[in-house]
mmCIF file of C-alpha atoms and ligand atoms in Angstrom:
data_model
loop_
_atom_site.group_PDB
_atom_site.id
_atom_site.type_symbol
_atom_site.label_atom_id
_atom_site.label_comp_id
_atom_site.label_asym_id
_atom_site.label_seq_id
_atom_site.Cartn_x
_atom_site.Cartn_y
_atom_site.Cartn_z
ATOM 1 C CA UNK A 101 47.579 58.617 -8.979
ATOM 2 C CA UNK A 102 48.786 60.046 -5.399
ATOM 3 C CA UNK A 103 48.916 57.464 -2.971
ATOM 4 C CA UNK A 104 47.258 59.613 -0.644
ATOM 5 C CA UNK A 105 44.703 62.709 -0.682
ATOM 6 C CA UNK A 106 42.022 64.004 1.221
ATOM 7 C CA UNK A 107 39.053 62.823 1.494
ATOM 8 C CA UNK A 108 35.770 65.239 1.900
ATOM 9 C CA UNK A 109 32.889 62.988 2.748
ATOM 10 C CA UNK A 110 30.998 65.210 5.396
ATOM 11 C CA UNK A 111 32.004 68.350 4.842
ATOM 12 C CA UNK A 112 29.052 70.362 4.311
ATOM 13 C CA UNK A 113 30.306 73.659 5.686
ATOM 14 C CA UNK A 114 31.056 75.827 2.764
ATOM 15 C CA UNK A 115 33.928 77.509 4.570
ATOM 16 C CA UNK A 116 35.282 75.134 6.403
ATOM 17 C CA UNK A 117 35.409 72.879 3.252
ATOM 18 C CA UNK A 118 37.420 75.817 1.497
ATOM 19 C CA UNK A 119 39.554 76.077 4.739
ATOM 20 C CA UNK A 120 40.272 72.490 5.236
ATOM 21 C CA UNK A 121 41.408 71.302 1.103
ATOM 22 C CA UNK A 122 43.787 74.804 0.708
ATOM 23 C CA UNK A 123 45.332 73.783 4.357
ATOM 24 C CA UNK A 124 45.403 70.175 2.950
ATOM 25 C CA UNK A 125 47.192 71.833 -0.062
ATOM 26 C CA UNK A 126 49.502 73.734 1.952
ATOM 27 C CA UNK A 127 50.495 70.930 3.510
ATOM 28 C CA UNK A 128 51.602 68.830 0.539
ATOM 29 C CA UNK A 129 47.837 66.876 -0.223
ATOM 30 C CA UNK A 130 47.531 66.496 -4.057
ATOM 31 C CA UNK A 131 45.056 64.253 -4.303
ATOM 32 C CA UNK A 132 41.131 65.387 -3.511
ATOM 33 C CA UNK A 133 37.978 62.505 -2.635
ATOM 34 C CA UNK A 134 34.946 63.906 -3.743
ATOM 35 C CA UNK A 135 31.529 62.316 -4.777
ATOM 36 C CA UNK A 136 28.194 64.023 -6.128
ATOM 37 C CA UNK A 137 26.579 62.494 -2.882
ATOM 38 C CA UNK A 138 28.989 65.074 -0.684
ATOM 39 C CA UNK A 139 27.306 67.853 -1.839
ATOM 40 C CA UNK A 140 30.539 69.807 -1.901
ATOM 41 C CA UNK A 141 32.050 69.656 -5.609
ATOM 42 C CA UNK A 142 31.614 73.225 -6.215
ATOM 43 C CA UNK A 143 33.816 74.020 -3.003
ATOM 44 C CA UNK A 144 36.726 71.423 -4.399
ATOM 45 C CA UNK A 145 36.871 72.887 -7.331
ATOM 46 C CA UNK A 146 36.910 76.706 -5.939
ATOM 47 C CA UNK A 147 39.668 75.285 -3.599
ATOM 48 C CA UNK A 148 41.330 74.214 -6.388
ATOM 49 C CA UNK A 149 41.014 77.379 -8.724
ATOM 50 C CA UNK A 150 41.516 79.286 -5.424
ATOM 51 C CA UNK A 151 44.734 77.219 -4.671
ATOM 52 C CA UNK A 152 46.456 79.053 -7.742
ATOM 53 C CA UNK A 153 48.394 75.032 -8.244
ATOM 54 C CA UNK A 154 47.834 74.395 -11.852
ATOM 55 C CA UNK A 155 44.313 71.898 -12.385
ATOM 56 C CA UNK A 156 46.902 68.882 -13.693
ATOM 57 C CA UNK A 157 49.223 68.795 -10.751
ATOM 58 C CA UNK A 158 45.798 68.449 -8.361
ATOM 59 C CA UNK A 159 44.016 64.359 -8.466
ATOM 60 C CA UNK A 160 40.546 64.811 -8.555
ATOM 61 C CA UNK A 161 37.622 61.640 -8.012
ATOM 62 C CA UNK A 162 34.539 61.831 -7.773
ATOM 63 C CA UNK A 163 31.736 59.300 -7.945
ATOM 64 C CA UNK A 164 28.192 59.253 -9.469
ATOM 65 C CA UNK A 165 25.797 58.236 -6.678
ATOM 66 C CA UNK A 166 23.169 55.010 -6.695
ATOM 67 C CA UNK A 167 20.160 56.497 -8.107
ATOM 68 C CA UNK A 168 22.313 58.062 -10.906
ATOM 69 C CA UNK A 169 23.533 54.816 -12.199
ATOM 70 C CA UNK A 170 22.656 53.236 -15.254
ATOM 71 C CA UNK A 171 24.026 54.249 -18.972
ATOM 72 C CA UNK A 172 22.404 57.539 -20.117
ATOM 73 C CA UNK A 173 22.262 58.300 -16.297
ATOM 74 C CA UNK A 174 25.881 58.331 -15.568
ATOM 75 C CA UNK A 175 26.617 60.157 -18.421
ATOM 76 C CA UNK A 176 24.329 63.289 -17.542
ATOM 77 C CA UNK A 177 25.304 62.827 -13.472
ATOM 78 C CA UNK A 178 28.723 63.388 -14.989
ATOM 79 C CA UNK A 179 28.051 66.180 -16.573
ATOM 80 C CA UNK A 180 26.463 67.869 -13.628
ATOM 81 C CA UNK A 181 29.575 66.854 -11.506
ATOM 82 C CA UNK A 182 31.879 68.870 -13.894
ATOM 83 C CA UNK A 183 30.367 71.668 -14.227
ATOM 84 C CA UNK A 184 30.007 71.810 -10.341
ATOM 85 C CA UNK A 185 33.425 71.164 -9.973
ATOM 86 C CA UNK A 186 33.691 74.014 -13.411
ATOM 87 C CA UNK A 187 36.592 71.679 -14.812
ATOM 88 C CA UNK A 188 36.369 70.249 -18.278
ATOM 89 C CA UNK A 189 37.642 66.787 -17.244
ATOM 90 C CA UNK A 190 38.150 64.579 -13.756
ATOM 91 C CA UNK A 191 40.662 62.861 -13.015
ATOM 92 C CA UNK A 192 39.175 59.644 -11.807
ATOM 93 C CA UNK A 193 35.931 58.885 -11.844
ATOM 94 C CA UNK A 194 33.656 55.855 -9.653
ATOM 95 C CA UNK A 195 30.631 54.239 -9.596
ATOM 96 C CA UNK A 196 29.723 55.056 -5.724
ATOM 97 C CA UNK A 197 27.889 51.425 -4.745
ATOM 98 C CA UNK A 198 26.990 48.422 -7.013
ATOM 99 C CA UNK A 199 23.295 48.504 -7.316
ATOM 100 C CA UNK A 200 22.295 45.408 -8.673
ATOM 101 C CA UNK A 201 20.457 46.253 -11.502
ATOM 102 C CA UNK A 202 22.443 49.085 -13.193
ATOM 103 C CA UNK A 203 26.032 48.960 -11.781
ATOM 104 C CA UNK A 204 27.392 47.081 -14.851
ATOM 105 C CA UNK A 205 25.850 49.468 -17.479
ATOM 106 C CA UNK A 206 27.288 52.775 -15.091
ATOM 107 C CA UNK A 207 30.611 51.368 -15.443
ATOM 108 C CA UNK A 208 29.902 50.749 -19.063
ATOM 109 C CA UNK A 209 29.432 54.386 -19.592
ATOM 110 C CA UNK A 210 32.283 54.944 -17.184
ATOM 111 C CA UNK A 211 33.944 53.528 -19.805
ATOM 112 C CA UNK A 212 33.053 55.804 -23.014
ATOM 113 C CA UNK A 213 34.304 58.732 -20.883
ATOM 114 C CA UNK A 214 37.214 57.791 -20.497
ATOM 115 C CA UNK A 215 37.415 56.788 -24.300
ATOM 116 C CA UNK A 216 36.026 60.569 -24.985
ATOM 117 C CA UNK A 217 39.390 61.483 -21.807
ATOM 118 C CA UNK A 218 36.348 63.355 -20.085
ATOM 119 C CA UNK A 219 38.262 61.174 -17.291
ATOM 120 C CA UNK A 220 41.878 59.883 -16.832
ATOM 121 C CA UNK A 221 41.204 56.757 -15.098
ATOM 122 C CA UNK A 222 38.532 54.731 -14.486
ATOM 123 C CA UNK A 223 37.188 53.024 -11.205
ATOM 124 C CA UNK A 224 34.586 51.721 -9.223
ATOM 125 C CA UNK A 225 34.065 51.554 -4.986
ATOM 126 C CA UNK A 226 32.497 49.566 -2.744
ATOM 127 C CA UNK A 227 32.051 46.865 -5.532
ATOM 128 C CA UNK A 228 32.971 42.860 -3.590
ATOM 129 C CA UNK A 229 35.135 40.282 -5.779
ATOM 130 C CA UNK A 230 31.696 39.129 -7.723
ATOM 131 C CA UNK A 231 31.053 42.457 -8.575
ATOM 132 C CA UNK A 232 34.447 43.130 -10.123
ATOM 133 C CA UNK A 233 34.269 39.210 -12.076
ATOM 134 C CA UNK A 234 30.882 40.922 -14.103
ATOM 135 C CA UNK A 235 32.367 43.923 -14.751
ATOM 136 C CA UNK A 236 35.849 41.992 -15.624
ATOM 137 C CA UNK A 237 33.900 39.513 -17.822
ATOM 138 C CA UNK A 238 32.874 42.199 -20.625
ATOM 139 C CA UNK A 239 34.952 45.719 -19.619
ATOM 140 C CA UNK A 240 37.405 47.022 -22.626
ATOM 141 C CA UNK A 241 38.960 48.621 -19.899
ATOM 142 C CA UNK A 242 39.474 47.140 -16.807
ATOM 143 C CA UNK A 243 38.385 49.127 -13.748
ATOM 144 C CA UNK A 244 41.533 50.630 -12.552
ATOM 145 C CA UNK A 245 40.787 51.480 -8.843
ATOM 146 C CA UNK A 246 38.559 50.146 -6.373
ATOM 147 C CA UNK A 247 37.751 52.202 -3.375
ATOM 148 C CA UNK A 248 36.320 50.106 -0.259
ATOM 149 C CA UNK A 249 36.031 50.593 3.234
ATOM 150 C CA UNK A 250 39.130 49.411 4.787
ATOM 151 C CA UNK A 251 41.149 50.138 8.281
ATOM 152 C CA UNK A 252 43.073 47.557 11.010
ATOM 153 C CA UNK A 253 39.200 45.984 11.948
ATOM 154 C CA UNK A 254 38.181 45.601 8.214
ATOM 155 C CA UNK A 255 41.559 44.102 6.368
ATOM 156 C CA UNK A 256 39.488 42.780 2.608
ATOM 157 C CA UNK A 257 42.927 40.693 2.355
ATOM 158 C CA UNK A 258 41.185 38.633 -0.015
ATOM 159 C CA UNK A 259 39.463 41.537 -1.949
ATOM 160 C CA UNK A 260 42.683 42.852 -1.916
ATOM 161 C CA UNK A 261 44.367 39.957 -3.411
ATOM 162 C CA UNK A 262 42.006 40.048 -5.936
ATOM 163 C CA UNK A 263 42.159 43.517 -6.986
ATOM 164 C CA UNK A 264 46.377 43.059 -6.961
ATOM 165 C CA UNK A 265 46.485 40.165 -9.043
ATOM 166 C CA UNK A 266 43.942 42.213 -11.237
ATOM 167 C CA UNK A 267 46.245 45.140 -11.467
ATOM 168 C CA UNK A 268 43.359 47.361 -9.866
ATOM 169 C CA UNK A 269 44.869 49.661 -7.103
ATOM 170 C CA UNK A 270 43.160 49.656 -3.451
ATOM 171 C CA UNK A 271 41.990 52.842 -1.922
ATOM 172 C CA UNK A 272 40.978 52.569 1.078
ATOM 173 C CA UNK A 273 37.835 54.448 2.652
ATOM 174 C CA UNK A 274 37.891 55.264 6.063
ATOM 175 C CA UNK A 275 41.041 54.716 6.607
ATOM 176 C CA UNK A 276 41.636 55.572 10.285
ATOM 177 C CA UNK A 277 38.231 53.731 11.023
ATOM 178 C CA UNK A 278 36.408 57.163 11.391
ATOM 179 C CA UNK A 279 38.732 57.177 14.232
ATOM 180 C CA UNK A 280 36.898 53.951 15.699
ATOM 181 C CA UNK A 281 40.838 52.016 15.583
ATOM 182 C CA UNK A 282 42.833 55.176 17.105
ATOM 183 C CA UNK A 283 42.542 53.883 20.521
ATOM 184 C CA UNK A 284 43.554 50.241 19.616
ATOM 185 C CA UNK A 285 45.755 48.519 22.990
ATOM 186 C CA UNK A 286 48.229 47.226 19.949
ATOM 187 C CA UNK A 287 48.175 50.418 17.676
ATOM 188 C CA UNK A 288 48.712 52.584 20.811
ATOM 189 C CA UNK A 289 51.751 50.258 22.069
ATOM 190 C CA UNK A 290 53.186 50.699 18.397
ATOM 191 C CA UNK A 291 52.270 55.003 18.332
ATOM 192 C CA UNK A 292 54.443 54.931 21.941
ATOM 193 C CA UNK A 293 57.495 53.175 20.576
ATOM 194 C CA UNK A 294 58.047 55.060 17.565
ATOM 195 C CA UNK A 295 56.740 58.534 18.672
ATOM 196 C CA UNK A 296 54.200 58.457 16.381
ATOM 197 C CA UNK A 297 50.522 59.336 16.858
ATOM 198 C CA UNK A 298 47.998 56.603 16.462
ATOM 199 C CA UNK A 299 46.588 58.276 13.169
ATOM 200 C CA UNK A 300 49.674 58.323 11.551
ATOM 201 C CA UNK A 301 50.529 54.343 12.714
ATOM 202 C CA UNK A 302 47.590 53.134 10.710
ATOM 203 C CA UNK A 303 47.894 55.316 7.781
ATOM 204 C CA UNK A 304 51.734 53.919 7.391
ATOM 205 C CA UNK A 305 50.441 50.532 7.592
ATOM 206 C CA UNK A 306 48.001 51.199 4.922
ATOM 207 C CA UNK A 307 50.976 52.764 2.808
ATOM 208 C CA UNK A 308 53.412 49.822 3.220
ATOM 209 C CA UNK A 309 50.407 47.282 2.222
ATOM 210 C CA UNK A 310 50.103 49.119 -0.843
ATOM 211 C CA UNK A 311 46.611 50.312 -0.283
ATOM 212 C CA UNK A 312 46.262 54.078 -1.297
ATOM 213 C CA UNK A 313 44.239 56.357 1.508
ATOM 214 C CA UNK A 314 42.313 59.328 1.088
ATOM 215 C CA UNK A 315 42.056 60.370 5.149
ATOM 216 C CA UNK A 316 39.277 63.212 5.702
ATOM 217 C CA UNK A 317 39.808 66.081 8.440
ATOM 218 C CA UNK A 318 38.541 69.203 8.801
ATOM 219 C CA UNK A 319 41.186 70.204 11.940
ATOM 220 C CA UNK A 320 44.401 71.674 10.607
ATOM 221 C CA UNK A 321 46.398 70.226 12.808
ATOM 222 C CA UNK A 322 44.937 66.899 12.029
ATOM 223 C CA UNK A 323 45.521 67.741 8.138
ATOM 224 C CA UNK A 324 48.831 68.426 8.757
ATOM 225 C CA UNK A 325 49.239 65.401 11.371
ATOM 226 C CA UNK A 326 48.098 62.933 8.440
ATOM 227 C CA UNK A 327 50.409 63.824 5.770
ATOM 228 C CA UNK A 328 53.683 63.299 7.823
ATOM 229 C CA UNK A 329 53.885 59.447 7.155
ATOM 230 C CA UNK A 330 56.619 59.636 4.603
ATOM 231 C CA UNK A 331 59.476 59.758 7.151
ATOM 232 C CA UNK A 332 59.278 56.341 8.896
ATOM 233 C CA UNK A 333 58.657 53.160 8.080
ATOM 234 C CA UNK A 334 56.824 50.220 10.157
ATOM 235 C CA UNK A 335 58.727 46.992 11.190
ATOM 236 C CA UNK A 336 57.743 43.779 10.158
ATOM 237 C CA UNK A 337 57.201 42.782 13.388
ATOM 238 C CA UNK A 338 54.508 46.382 13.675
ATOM 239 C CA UNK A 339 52.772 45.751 10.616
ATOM 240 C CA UNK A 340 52.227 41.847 11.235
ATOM 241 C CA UNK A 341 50.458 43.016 14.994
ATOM 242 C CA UNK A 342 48.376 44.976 13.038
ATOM 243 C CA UNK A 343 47.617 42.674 10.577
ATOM 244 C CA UNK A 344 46.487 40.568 13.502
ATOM 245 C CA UNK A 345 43.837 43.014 14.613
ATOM 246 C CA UNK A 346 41.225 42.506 11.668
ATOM 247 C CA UNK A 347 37.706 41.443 12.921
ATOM 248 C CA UNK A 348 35.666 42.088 9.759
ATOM 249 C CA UNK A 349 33.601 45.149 11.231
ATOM 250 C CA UNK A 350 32.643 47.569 9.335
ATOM 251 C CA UNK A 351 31.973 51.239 10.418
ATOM 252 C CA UNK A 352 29.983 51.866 7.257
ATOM 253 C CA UNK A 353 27.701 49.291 5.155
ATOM 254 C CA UNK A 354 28.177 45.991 3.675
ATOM 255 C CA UNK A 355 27.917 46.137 -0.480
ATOM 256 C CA UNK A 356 25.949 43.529 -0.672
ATOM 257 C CA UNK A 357 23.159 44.440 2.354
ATOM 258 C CA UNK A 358 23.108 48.491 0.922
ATOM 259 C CA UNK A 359 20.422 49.939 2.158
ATOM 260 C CA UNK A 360 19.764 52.211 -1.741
ATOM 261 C CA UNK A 361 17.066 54.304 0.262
ATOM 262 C CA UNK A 362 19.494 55.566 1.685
HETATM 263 N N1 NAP B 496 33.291 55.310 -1.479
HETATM 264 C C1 NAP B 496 32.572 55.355 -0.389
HETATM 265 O O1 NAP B 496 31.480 54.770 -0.281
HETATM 266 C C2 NAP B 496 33.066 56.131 0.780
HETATM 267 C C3 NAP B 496 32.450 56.000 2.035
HETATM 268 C C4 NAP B 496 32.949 56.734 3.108
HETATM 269 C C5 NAP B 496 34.039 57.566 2.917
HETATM 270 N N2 NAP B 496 34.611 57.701 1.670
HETATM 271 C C6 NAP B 496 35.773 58.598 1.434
HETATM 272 O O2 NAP B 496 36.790 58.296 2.372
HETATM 273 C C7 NAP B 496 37.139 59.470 3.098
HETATM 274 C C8 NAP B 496 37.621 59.106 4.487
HETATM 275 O O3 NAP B 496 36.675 58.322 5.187
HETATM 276 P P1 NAP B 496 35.858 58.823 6.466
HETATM 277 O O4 NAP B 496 35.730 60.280 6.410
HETATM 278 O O5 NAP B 496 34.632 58.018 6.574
HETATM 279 O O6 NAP B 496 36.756 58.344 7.686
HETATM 280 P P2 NAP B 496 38.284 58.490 8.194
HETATM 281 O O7 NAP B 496 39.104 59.293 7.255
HETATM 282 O O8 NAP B 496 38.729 57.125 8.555
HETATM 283 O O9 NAP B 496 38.086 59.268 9.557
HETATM 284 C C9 NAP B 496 37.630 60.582 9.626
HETATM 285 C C10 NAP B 496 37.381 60.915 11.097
HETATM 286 O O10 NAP B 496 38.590 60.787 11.831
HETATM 287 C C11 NAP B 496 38.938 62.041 12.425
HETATM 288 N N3 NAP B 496 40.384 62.200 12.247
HETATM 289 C C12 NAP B 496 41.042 62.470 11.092
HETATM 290 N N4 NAP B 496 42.382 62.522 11.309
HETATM 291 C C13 NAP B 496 42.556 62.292 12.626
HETATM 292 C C14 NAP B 496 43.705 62.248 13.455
HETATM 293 N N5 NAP B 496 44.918 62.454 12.971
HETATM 294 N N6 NAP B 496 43.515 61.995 14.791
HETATM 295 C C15 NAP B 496 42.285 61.777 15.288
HETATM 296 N N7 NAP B 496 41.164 61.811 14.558
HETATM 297 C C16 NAP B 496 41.300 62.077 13.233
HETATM 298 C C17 NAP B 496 38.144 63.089 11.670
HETATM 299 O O11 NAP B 496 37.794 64.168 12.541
HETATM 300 P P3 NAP B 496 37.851 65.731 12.137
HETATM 301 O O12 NAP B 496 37.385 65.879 10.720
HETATM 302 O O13 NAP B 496 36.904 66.349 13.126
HETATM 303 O O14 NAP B 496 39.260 66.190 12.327
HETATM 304 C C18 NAP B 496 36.875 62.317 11.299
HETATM 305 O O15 NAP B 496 35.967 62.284 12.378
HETATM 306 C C19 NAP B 496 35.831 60.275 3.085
HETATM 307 O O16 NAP B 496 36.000 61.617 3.434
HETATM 308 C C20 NAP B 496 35.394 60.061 1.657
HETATM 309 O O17 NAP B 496 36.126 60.896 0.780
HETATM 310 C C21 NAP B 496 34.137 56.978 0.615
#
């Protein structure tokens, strides 16, 4: 899996969602963050098709959303998801929140896709370290990604841990804080003394903590801006003052106080 991509959460412009995945493309992106919830599948997987980059060299994730879940559910949401996205298989696919009552049977049929390799890996998000122990306790497979909200304010270290010693990899959601950290005093100081921007600071950091990062943009140059974090590499001295700026605050909701109405 690419440890980076783009992430389309709020792009609900038709065009500018086509723009903004080929520039992402053009620019080296291989890795695409959908969910059903996004409303744009159909426009990933024109962008794709459109892209002329052959469907296995392209990541593709998308999630089945909360009222969805449940066995027989996820299996038709799935269905609906592909043939939005008009592929014959995803690449990754994740149960979107935990909700209570039916998050252990979605990633139960989670599961059988990937047995029938509808999917090539399987995953979960926004799921805490109790979620993860249920689904641990009786998976065949165990959940091979976990995608939480996660930026300088909102470090999970011990989530993180968890996942690790679990051999689930870390995506992170959010990752520049919906911009919220980009005008950190510390994260600023760092962007000045390396000639870096601010954006591309924090998305190292998440890089050289191992967490993967699916940034979301829909301004070219900001596309282009987030990919170039493969030429420089943090100090240990950089990445411990931004390890020192977590505060637990979330931008978007906590797991376990998700509001389903939503
Ligand atoms: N699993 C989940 O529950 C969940 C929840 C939320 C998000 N996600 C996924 O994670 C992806 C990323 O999260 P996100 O969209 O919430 O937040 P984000 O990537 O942290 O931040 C996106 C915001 O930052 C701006 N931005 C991007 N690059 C920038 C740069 N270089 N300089 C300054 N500003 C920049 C974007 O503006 P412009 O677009 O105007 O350039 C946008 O307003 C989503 O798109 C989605 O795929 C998943």
């Amino acid at each position: 899996m690419p440890r980076f991509g783009l992430g389309v959460y709020k792009m609900t412009d038709h065009e500018e969602t086509l723009q903004s995945i080929d520039t992402a493309l053009k620019f080296g992106y291989r890795a695409i963050d959908t969910a059903s919830l996004y409303g744009n599948e159909a426009e990933v997987g024109e962008a794709i098709r459109y892209s002329g980059i052959p469907r296995e060299h392209i990541f593709v994730t998308t999630k089945v959303w909360n009222n969805d879940q449940g066995y027989d559910e996820t299996l038709r949401a799935f269905e609906v998801s592909l043939k939005k996205l008009k592929m014959d298989y995803v690449d990754l696919y994740l149960t979107h929140w935990a909700v209570p009552e039916t998050f252990e049977e979605t990633y139960r049929a989670i599961e059988r896709l990937y047995d029938e390799k509808l999917i090539r890996a399987t995953g979960v998000s926004n799921h805490h370290e109790h979620h993860l122990e249920k689904i641990l306790a009786k998976a065949n497979i165990a959940p091979m990604v976990n995608q939480v909200e996660m930026h300088p304010y909102l470090q999970q270290q011990a989530l993180s841990a968890y996942c690790h010693e679990h051999q689930i990899a870390v995506t992170a959601w959010s990752p520049l804080g919906r911009g919220g950290v980009l005008d950190d005093s510390t994260i600023l100081e760092i962007s000045k003394e390396i000639g870096k921007t601010t954006a591309q600071v924090v998305l190292r950091w998440h890089l050289q903590n191992d967490t993967l990062i699916i940034p979301k943009s829909v301004t070219p140059s900001r596309i282009e801006e987030n990919a170039q974090i493969f030429d420089f590499e943090l100090t240990q001295t950089q990445m411990e003052k931004i390890a020192s700026l977590n505060r637990n605050q979330r931008f978007g909701q906590d797991p376990d106080h998700f509001k389903f109405d939503f």
